[in-house]
CSV table of C-alpha atoms and ligand atoms in Angstrom, one decimal:
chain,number,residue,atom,x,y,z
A,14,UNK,CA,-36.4,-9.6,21.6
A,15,UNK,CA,-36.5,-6.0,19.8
A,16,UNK,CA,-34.0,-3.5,20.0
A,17,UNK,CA,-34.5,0.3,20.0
A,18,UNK,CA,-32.0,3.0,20.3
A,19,UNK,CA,-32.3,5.7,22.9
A,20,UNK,CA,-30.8,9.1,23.6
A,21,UNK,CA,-30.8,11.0,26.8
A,22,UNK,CA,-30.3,14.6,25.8
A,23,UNK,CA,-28.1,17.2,26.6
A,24,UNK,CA,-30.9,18.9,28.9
A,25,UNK,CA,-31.9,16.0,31.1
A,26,UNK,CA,-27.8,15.0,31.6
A,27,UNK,CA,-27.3,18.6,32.5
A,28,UNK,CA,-30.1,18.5,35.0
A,29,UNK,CA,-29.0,14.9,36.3
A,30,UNK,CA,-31.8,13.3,35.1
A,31,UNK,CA,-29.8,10.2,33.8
A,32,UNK,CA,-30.8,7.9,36.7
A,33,UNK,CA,-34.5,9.0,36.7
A,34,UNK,CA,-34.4,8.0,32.7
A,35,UNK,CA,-32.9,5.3,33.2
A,36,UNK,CA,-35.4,3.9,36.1
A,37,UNK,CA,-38.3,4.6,33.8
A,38,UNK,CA,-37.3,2.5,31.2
A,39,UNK,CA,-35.8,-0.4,33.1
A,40,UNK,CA,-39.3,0.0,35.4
A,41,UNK,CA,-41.4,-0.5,32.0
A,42,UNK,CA,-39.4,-4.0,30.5
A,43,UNK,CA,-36.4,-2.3,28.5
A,44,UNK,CA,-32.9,-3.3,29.5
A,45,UNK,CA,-29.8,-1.5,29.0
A,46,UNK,CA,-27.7,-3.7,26.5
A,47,UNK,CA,-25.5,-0.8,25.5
A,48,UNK,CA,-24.6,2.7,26.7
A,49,UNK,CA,-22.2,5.5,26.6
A,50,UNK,CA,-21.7,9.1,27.7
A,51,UNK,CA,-20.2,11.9,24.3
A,52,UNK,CA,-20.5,15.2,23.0
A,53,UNK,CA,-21.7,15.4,19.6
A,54,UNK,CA,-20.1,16.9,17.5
A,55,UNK,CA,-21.7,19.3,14.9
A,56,UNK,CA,-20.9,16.8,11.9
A,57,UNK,CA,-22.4,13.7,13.4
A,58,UNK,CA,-25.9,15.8,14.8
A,59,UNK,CA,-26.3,16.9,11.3
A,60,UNK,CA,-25.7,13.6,10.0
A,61,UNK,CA,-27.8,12.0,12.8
A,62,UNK,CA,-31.3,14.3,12.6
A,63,UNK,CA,-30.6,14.3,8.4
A,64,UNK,CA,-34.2,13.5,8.1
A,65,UNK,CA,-34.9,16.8,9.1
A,66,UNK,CA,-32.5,18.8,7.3
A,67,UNK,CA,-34.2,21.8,5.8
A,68,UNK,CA,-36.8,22.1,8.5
A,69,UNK,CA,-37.1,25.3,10.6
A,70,UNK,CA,-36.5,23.4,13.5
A,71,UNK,CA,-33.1,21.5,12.5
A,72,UNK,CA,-30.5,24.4,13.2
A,73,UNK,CA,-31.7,25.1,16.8
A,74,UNK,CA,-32.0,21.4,17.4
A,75,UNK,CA,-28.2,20.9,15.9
A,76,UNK,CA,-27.1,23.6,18.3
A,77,UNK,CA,-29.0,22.3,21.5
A,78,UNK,CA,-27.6,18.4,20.4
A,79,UNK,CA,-24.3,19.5,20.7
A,80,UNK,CA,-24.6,21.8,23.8
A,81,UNK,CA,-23.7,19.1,26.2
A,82,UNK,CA,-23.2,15.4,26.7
A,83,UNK,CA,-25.9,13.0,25.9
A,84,UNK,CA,-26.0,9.4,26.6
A,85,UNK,CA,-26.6,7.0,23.9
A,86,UNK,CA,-28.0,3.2,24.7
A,87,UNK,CA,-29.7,0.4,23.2
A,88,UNK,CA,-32.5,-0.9,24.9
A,89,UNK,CA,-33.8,-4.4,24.6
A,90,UNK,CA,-37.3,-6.0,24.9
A,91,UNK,CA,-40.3,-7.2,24.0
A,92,UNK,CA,-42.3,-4.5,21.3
A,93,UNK,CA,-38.7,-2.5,22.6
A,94,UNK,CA,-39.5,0.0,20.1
A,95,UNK,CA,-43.2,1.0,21.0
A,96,UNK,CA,-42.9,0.6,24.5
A,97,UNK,CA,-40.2,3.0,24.2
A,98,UNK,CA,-42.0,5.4,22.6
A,99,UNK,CA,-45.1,5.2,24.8
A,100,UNK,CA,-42.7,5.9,28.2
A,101,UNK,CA,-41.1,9.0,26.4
A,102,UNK,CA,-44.5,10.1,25.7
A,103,UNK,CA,-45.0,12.8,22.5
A,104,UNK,CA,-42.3,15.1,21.3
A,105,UNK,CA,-44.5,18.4,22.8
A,106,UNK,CA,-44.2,17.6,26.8
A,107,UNK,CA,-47.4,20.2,26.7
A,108,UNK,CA,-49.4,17.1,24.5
A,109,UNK,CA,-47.5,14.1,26.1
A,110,UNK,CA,-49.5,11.8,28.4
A,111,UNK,CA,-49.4,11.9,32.3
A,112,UNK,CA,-46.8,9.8,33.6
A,113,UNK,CA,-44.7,10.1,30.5
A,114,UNK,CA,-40.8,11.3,30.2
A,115,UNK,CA,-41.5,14.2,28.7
A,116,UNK,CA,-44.7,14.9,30.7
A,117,UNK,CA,-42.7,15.4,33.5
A,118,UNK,CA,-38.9,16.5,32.8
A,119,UNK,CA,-38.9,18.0,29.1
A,120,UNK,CA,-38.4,21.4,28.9
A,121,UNK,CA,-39.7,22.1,25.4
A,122,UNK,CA,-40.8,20.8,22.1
A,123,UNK,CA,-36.9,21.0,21.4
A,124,UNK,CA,-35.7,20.5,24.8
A,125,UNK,CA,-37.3,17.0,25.2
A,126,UNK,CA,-35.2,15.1,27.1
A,127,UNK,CA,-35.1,12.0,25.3
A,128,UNK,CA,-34.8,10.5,21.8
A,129,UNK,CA,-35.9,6.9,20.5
A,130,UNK,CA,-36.2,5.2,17.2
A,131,UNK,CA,-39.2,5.5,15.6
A,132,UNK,CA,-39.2,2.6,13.5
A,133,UNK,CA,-37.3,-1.0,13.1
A,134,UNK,CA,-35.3,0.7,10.0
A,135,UNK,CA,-34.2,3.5,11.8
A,136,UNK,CA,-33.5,1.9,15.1
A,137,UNK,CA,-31.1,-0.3,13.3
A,138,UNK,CA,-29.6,2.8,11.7
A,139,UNK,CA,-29.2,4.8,14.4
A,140,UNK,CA,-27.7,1.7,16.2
A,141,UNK,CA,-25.1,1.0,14.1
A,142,UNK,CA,-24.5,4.8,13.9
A,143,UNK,CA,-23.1,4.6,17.4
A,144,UNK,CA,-22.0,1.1,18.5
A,145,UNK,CA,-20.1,-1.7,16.9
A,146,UNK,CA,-21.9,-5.2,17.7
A,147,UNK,CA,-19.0,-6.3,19.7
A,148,UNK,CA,-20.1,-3.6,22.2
A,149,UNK,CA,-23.4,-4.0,22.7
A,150,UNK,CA,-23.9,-7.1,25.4
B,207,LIG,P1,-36.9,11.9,18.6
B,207,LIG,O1,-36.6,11.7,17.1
B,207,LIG,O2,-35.8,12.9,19.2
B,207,LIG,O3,-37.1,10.7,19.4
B,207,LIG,P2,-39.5,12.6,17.9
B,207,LIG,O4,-39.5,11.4,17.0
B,207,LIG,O5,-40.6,12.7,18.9
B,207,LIG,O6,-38.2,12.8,18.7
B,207,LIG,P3,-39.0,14.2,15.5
B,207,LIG,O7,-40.1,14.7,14.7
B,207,LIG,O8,-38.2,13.0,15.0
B,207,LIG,O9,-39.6,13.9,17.0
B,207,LIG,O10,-38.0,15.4,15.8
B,207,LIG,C1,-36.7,15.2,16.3
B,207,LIG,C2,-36.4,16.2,17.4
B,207,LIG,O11,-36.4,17.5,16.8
B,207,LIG,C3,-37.5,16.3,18.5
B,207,LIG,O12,-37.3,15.3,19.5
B,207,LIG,C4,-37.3,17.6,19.0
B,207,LIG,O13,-36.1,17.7,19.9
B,207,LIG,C5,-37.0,18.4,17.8
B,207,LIG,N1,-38.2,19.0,17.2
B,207,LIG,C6,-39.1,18.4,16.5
B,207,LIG,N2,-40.1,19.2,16.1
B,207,LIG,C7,-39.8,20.4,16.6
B,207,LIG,C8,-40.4,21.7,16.5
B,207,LIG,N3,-41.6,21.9,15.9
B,207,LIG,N4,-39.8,22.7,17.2
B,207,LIG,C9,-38.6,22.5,17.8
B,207,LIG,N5,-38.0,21.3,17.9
B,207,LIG,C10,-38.6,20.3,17.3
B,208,LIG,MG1,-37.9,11.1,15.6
């Protein structure tokens, strides 16, 4: 079975929107294996969203990761990955499909509710960024 890590972002917690999440990826095959609620803190967003360093975009979106708590989770199951990628939907909620996270709680392109790995390499990065193996079940 795959593994995939997820975020639910300062935005959605703030508008209690972690059960609704949470329902829509346990209602599409993923299961909770790991989870915890923290606030950021500036260091480890920067570290985290790396990738984009440089990027008009990365600033704003170190400030908004560290505005509030997020909850962090690995999700398990088959194609884990993909599958969660399709329920988030597309990082613009204005392009993501009906049906999708995003579609229907993000508040903008930054404000998007949710993260989740991209790719096998960085779901095992970002994994290991936040749990130990003897926490995940
Ligand atoms: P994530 O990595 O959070 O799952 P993603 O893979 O869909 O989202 P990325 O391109 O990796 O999107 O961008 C990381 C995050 O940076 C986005 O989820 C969003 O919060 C923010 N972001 C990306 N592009 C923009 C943009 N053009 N304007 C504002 N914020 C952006
Ligand atoms: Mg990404």
């Amino acid at each position: 079975m795959e593994r995939t890590f997820s975020i639910i972002k300062p935005d959605a917690v703030q508008r209690n929107l972690i059960g609704a999440i949470l329902q829509r990826l346990e209602n599409n095959g993923l299961t909770v294996v790991a989870a915890k609620m923290l606030h950021l803190s500036a260091q480890q967003a920067e570290e985290f969203y790396a990738e984009h360093k440089g990027r008009d975009f990365y600033e704003p979106l170190v400030n908004y990761m560290i505005s509030g708590p997020i909850i962090v989770q690995v999700l398990q199951g088959e194609n884990a990955i993909a599958k969660n990628r399709e329920v988030m939907g597309v990082t613009d909620p204005s392009k993501a499909a009906q049906g999708t996270i995003r579609a229907d709680y993000a508040l903008s392109v930054r404000e998007n509710s949710v993260h989740g790995s991209d790719s096998p390499e960085s779901a095992a990065r970002e994994i290991a960024f936040f749990f130990t193996d003897n926490e995940i079940c």
